[in-house]
Structures are given as C-alpha cells and as structure tokens.
Coordinates of N, CA, C and O in Angstrom, one line a residue:
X22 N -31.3 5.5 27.2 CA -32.4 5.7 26.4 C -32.0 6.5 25.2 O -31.2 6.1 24.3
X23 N -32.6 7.6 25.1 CA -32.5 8.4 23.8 C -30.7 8.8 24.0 O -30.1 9.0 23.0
X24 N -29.9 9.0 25.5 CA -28.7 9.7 24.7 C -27.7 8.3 24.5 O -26.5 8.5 24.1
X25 N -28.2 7.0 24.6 CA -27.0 5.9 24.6 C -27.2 5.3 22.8 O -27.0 4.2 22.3
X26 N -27.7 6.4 22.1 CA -27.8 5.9 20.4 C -27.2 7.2 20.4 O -28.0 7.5 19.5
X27 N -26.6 8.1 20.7 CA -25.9 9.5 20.2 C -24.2 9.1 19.9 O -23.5 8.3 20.5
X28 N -23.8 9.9 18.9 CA -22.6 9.7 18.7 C -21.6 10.3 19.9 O -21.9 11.2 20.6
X29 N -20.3 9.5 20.1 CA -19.5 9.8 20.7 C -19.4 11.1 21.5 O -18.7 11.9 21.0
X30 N -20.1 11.7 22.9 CA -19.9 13.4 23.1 C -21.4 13.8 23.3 O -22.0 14.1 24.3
X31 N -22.0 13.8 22.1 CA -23.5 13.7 22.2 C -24.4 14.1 23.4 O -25.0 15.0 23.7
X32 N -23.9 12.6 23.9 CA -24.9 12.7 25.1 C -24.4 12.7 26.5 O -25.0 12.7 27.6
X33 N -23.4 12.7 26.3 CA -22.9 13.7 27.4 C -23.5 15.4 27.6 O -24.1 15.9 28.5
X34 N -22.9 15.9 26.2 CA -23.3 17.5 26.0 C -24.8 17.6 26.3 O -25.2 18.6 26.8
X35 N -25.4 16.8 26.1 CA -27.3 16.8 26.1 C -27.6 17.1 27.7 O -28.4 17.8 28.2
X36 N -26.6 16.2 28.1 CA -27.0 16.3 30.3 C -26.2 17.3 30.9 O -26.3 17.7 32.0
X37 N -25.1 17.9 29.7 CA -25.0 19.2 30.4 C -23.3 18.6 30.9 O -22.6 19.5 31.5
X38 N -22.9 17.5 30.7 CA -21.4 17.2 30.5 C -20.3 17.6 29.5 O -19.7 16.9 28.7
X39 N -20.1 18.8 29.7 CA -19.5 19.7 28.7 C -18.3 19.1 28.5 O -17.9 18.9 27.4
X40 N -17.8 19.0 29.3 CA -16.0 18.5 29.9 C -15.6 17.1 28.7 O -14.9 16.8 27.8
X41 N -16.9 16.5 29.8 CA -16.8 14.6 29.5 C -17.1 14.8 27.5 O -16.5 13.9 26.9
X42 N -17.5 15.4 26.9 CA -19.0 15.7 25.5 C -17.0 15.8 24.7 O -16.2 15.1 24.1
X43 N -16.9 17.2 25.3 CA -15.5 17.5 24.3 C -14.7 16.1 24.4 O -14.8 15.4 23.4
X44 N -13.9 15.7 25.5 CA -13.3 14.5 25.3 C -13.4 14.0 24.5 O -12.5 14.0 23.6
X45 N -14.8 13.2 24.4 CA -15.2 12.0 23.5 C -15.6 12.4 22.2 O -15.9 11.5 21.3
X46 N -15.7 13.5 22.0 CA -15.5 13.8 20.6 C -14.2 14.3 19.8 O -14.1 14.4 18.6
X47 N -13.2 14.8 20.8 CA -12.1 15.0 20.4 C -11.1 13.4 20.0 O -10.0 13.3 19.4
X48 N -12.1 12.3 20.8 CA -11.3 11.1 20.9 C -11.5 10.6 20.0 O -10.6 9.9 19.6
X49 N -12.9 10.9 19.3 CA -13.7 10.7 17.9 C -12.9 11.2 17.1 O -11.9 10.5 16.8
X50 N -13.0 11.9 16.8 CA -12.1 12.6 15.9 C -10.5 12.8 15.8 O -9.9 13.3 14.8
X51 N -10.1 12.4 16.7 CA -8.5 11.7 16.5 C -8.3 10.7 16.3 O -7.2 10.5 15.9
X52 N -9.4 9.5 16.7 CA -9.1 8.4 16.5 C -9.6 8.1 14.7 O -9.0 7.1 14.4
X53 N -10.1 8.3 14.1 CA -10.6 8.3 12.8 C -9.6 9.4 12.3 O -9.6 9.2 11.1
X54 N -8.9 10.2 12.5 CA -7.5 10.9 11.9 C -6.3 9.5 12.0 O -5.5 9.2 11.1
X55 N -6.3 9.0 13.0 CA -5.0 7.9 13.3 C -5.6 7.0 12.1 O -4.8 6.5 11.2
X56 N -6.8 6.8 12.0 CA -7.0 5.5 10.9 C -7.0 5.8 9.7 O -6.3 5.2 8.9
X57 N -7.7 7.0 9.4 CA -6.9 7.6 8.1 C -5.8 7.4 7.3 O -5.6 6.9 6.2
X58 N -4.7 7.9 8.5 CA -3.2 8.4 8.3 C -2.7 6.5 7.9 O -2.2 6.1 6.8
X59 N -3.0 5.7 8.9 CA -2.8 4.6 9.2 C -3.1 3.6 7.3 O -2.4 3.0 6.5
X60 N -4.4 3.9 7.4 CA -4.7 3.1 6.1 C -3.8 3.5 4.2 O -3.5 2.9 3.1
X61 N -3.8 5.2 4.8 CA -2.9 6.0 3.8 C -1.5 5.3 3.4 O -1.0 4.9 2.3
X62 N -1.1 5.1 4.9 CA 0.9 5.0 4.8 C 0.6 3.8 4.5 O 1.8 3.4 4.5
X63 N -0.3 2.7 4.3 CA 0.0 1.2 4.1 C -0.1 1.3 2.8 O 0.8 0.6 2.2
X64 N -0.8 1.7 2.1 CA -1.3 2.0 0.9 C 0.1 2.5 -0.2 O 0.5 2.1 -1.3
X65 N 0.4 3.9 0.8 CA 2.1 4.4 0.3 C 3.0 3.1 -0.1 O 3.5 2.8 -1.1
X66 N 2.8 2.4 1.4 CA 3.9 1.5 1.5 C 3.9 -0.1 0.3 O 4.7 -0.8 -0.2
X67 N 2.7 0.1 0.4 CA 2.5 -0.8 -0.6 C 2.5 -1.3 -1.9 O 2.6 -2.4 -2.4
X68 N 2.4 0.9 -2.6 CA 2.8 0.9 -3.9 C 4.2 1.2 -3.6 O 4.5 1.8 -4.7
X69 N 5.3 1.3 -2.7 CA 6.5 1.4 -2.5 C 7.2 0.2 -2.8 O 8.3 0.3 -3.4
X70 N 6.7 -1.1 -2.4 CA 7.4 -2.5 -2.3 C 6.6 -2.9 -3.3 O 6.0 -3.6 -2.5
X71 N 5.9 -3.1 -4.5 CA 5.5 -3.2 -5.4 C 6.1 -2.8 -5.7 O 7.0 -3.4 -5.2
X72 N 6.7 -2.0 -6.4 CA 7.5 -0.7 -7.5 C 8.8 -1.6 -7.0 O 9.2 -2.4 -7.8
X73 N 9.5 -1.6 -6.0 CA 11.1 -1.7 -5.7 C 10.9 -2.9 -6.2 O 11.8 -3.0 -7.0
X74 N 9.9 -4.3 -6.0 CA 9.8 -5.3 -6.5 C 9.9 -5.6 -8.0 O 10.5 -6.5 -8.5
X75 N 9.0 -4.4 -8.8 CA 9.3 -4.8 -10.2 C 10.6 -4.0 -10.5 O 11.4 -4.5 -11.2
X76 N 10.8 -3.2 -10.2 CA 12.3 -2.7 -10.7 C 13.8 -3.6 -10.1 O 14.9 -3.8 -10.7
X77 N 13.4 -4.0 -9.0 CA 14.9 -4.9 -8.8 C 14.9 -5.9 -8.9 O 16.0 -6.4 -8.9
X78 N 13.3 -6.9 -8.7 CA 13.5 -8.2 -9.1 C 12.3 -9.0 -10.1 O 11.8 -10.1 -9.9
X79 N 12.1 -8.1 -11.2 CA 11.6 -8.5 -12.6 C 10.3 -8.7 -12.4 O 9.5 -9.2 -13.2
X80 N 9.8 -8.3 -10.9 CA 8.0 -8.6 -10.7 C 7.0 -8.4 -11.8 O 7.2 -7.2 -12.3
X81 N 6.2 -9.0 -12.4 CA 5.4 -8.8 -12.9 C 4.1 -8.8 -12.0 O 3.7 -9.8 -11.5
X82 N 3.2 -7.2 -11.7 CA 2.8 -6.5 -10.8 C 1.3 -7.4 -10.8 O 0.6 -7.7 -9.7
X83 N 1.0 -7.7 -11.7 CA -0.7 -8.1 -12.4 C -1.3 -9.4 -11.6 O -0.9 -10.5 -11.8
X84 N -2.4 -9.2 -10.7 CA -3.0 -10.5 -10.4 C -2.2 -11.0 -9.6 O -2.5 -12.1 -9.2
X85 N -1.2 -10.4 -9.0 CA -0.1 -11.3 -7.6 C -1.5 -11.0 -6.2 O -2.5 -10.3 -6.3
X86 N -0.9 -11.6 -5.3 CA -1.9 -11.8 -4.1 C -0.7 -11.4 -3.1 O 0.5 -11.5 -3.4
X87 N -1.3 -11.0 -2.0 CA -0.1 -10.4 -0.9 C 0.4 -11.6 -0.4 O 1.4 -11.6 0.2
X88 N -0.4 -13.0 -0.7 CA 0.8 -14.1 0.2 C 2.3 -14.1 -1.1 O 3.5 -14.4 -0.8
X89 N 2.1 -13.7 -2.6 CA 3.3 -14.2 -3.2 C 3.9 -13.4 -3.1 O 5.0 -13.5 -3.7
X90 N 3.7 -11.9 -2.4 CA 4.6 -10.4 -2.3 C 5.2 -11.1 -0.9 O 6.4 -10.8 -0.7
X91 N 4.7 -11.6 -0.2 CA 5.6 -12.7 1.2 C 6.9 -13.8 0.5 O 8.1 -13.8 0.9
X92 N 6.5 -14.4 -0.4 CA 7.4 -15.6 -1.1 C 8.2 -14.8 -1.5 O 9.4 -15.0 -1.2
X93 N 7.9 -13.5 -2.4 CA 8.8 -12.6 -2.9 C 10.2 -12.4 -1.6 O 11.2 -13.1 -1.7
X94 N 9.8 -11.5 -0.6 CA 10.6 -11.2 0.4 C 10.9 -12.3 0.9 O 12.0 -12.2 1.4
X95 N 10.5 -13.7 1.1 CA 11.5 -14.9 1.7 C 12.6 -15.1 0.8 O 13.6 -14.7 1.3
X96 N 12.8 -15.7 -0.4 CA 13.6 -16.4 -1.5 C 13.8 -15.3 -2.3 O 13.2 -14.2 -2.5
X97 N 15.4 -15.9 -2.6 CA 16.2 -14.7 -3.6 C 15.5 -15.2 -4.9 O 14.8 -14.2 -5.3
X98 N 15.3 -15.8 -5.4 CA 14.6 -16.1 -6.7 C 13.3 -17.4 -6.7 O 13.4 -18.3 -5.9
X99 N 12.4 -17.2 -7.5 CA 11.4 -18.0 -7.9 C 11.9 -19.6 -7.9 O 11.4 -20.6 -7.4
X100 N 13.0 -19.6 -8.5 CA 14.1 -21.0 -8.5 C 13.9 -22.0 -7.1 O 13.5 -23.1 -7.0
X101 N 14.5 -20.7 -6.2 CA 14.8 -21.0 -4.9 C 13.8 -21.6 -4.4 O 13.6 -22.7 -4.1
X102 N 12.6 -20.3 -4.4 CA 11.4 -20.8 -3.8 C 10.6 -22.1 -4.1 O 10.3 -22.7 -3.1
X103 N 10.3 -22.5 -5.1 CA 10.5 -23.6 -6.0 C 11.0 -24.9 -5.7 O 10.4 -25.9 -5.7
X104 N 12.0 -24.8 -5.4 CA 13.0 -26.1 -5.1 C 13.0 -26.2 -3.5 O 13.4 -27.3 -3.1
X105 N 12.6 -25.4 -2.5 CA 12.2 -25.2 -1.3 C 10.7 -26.1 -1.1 O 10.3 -26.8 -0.2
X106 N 10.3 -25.8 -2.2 CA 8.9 -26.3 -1.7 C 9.2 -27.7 -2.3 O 8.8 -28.5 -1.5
X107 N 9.5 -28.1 -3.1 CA 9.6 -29.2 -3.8 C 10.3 -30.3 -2.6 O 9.9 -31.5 -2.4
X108 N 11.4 -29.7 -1.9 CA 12.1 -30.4 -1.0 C 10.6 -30.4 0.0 O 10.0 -31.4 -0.4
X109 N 10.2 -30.0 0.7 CA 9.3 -30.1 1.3 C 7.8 -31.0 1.0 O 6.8 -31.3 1.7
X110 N 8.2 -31.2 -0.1 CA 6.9 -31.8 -0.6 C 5.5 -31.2 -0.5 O 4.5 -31.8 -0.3
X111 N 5.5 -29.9 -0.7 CA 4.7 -28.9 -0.7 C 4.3 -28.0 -2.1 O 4.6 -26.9 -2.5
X112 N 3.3 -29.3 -2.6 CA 3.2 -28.7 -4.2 C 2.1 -28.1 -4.5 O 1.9 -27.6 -5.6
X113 N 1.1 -27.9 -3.4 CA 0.3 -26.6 -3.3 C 1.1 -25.5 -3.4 O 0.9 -24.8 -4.4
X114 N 2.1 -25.2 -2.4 CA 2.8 -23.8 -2.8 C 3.7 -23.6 -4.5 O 4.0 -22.7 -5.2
X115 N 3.8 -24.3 -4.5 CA 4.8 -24.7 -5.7 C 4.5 -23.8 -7.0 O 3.5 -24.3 -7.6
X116 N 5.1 -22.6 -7.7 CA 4.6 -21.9 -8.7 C 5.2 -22.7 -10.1 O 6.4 -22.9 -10.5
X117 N 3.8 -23.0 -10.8 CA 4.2 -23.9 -12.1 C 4.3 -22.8 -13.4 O 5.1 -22.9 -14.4
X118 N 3.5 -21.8 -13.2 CA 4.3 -21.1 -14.3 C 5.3 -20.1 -13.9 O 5.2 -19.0 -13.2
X119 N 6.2 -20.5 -14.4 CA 7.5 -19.3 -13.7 C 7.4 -18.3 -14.4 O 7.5 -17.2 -13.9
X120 N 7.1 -18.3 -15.8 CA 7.2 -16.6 -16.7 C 6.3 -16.1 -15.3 O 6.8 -15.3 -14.5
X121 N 5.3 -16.4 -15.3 CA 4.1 -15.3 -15.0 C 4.3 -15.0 -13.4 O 3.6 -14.0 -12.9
X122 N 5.1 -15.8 -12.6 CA 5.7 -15.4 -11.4 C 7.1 -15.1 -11.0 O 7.5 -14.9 -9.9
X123 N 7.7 -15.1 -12.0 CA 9.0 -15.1 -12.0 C 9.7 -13.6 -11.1 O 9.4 -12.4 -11.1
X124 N 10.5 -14.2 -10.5 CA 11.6 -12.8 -9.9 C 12.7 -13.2 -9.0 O 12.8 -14.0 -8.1
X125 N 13.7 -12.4 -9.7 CA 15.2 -12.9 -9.3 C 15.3 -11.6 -8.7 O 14.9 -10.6 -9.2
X126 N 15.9 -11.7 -7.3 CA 16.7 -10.4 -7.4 C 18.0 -10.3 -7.4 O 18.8 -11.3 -7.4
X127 N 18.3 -9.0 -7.2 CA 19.6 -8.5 -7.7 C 21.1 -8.7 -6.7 O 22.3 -8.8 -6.9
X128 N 20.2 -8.7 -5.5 CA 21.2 -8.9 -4.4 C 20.7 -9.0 -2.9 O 20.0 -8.0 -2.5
X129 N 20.9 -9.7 -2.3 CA 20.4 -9.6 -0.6 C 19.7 -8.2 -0.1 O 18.6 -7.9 0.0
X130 N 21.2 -7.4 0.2 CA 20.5 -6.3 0.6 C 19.4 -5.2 -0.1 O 19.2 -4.2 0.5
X131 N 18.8 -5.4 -1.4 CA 17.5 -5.2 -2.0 C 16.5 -6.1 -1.7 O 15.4 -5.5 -1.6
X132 N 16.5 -7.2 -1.6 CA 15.6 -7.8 -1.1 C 15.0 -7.8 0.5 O 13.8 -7.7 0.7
X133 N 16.1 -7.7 1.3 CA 15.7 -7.0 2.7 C 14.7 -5.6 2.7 O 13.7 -5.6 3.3
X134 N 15.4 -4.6 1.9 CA 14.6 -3.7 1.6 C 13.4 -3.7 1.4 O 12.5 -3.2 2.0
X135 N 13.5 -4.5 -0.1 CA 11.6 -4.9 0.2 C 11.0 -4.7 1.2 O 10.3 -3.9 1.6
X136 N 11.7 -6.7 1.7 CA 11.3 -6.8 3.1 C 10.4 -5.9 3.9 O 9.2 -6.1 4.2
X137 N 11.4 -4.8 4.3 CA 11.2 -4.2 5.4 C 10.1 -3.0 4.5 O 9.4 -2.3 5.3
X138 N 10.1 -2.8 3.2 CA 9.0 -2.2 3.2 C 7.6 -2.9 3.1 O 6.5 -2.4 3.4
X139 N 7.7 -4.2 2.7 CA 6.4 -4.7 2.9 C 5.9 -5.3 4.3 O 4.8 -5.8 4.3
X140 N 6.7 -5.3 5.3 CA 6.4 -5.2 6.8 C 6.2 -4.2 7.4 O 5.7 -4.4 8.5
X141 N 6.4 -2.9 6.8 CA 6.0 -1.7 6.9 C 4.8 -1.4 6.8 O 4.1 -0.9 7.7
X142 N 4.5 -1.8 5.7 CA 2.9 -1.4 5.0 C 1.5 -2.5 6.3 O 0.5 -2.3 6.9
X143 N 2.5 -3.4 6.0 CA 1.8 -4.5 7.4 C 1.3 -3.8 8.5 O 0.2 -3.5 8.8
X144 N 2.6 -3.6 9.1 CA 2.4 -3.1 10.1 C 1.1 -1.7 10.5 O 0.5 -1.4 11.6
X145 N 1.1 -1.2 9.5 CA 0.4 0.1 8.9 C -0.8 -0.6 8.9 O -1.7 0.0 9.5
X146 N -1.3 -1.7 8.3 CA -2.5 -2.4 8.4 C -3.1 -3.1 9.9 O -4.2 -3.4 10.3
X147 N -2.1 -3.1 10.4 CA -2.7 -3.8 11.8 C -3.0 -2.6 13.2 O -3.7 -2.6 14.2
X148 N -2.2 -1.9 12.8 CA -2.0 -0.6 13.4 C -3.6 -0.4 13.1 O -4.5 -0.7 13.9
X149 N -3.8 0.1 12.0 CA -5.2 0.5 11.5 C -6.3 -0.1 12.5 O -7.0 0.4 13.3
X150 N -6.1 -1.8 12.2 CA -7.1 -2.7 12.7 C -7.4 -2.1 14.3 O -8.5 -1.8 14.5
X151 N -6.0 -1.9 15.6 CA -6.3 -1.2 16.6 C -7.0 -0.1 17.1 O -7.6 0.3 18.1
X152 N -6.5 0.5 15.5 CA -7.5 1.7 15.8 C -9.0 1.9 15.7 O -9.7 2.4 16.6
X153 N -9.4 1.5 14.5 CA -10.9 0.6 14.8 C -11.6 0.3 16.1 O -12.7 0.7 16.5
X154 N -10.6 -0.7 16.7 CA -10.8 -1.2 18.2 C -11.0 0.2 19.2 O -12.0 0.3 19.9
X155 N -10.2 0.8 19.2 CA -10.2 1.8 19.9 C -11.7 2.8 19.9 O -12.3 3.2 20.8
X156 N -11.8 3.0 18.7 CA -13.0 3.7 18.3 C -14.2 2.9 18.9 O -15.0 3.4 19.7
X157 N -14.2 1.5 18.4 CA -15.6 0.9 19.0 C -15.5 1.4 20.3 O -16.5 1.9 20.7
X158 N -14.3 1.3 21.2 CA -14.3 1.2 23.0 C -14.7 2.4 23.0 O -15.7 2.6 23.6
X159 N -14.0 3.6 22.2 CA -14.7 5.0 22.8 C -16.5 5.1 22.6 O -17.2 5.7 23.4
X160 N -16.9 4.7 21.6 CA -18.5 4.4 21.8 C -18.8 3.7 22.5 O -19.6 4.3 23.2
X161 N -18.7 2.6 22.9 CA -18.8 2.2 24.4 C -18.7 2.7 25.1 O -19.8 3.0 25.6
X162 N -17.8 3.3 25.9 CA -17.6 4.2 26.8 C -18.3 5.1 26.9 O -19.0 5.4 27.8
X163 N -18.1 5.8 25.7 CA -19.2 6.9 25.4 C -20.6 6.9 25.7 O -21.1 7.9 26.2
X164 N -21.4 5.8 25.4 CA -22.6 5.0 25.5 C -22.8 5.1 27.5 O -23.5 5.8 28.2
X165 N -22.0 4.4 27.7 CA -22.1 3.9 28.9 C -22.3 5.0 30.4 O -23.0 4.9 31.4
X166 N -21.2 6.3 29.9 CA -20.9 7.8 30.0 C -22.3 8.2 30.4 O -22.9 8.4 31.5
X167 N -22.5 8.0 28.9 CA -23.9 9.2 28.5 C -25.4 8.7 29.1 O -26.3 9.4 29.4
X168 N -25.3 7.3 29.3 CA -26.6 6.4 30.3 C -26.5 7.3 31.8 O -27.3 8.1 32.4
X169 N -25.5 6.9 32.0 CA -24.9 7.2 33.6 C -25.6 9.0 33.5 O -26.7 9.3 33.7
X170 N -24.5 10.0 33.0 CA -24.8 11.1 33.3 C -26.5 11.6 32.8 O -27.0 12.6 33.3
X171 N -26.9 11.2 32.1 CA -28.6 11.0 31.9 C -29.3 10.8 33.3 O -30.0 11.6 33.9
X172 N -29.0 9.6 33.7 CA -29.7 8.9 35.0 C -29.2 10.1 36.3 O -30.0 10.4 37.2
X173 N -28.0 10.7 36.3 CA -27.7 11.9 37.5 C -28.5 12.7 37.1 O -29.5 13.0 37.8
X174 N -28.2 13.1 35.9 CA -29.0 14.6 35.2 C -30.7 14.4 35.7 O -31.1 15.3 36.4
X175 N -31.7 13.5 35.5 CA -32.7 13.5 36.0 C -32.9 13.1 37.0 O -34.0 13.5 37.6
X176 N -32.0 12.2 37.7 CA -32.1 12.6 39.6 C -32.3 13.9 40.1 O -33.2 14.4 40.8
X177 N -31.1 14.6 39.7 CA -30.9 16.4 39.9 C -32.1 16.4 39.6 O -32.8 15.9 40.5
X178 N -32.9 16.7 38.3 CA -33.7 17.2 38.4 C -34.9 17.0 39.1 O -35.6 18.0 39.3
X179 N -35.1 16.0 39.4 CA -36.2 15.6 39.8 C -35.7 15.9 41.9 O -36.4 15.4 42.7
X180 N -35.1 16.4 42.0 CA -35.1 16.3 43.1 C -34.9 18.1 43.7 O -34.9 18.5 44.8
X181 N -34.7 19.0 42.3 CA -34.9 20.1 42.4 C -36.2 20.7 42.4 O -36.4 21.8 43.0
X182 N -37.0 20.0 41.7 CA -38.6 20.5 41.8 C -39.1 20.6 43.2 O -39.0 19.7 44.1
X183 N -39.5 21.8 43.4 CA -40.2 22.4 44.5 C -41.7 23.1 44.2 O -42.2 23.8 43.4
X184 N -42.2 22.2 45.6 CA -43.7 22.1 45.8 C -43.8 23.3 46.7 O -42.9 23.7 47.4
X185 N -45.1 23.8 46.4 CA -45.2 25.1 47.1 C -46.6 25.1 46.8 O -47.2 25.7 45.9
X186 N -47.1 24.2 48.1 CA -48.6 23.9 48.6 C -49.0 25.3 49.2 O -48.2 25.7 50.0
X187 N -50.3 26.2 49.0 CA -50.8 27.2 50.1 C -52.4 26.0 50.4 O -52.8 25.0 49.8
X188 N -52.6 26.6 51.1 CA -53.7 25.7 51.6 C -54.6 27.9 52.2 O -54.1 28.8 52.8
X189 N -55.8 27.6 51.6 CA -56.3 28.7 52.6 C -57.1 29.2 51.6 O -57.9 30.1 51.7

C-alpha cells in the first residue's frame, strides 16, 4: 500500500526495519555511484579514442556516428575499407566521399590502441546498462521487502492490542 511507492529503504524504515531500510538505501546509493562513475569513464574513453583517432589517423571528428569509429578500428585506411566492401558487394556500407571520411593510419599497433580504447568506452556503456538493471531489481526488491514487512508490522500490531473488559 502506502510503503510499496517509497523509495528504496523507505518502507522498510516506516515498519521499523532499520537493518533491511539501511541496506537498500546504501544499495541505492552505490548503485547510482557505479552508474555515475560508469557513464563518466565511457565518456573519458570516448573523447580518448576520438583525439588518438584524429591525431594518428587524420579523423576528421565532425558528424561521424559510433558505427564509422568501428570501420575506423577494423581497416588500416578508408582505401581498405572501401575496397572490402566493394569486394563484398556491400555498397550501402561503402563511403563515397573519402575527403570527408578519410583516415589512414600510421601503423598497426596505433590502430589496436584505438581499438582497445574504443572497446573500452563500450564496455563502460554496457557496464552502465547493468547497472540500471540492478537498480530497477533493488526497487523491486525493495517494494516487495517493504509490502511483506508492512503486512508483519500490522499483524504484530494488531495482535498486541489488549482488551480489558470490567463488567460491574
């Protein structure tokens, strides 16, 4: 009833679940620190492999979409990529203006780098997404908690009330 719309702890603390109340608000509040930190370092990571991209392989930063920062990290150059798809017969992927997508890089192991920093940032984004998940289940739980110890809390009470009939 009234404590299964309370935030995380809430309604626990309300029936007098002090123990269970701290938990789920400490769960609250770490879990929304993890997503924080989480959404932060993808963001880092993302103006990290941007930047290494235009400095080592001529990215021009403006209007790209995260699938051509992927094309980027597959193919040493635009060329490559290009002629990849062309073999494939895949001229949807196919970039027709090269100035405006163009990027060569410099050497394998800079390109890896990228790589691994824009799998980084990924990673950082999905990580996030779990955490989310986690938060909804601790309101649930939480919800579910706080019904339950409600429904004890007025059994107890209701079974502590004492009648004290005199007759006379």
């Amino acid at each position: 009833r009234r404590v299964l719309f309370r935030s995380p702890g809430l309604g626990e603390h309300y029936t007098g679940s002090y123990h269970k109340a701290h938990f789920f608000m400490a769960s609250e509040v770490t879990l929304w620190l993890a997503y924080a930190g989480f959404i932060s370092y993808r963001e880092w990571r993302k103006q990290d492999y941007k930047t290494f991209a235009a400095t080592y392989a001529g990215v021009d930063l403006h209007g790209k979409s995260d699938s051509y920062f992927i094309d980027v990290g597959n193919y040493n150059s635009i060329y490559n990529f290009n002629a990849a798809k062309l073999r494939d017969r895949n001229l949807n992927k196919y970039y027709r203006d090269v100035d405006t997508y163009y990027w060569q890089w410099q050497d394998k192991a800079r390109r890896d780098k990228f790589d691994q920093l824009r799998i980084s940032s990924d990673l950082a984004h999905n990580r996030s997404m779990f955490v989310i998940g986690a938060i909804l289940a601790n309101h649930v739980l939480s919800a579910i908690d706080a019904v339950w110890s409600a429904h004890k809390y007025e059994k107890a009470r209701e079974a502590s009330l004492n009648w004290d009939i005199k007759f006379g």
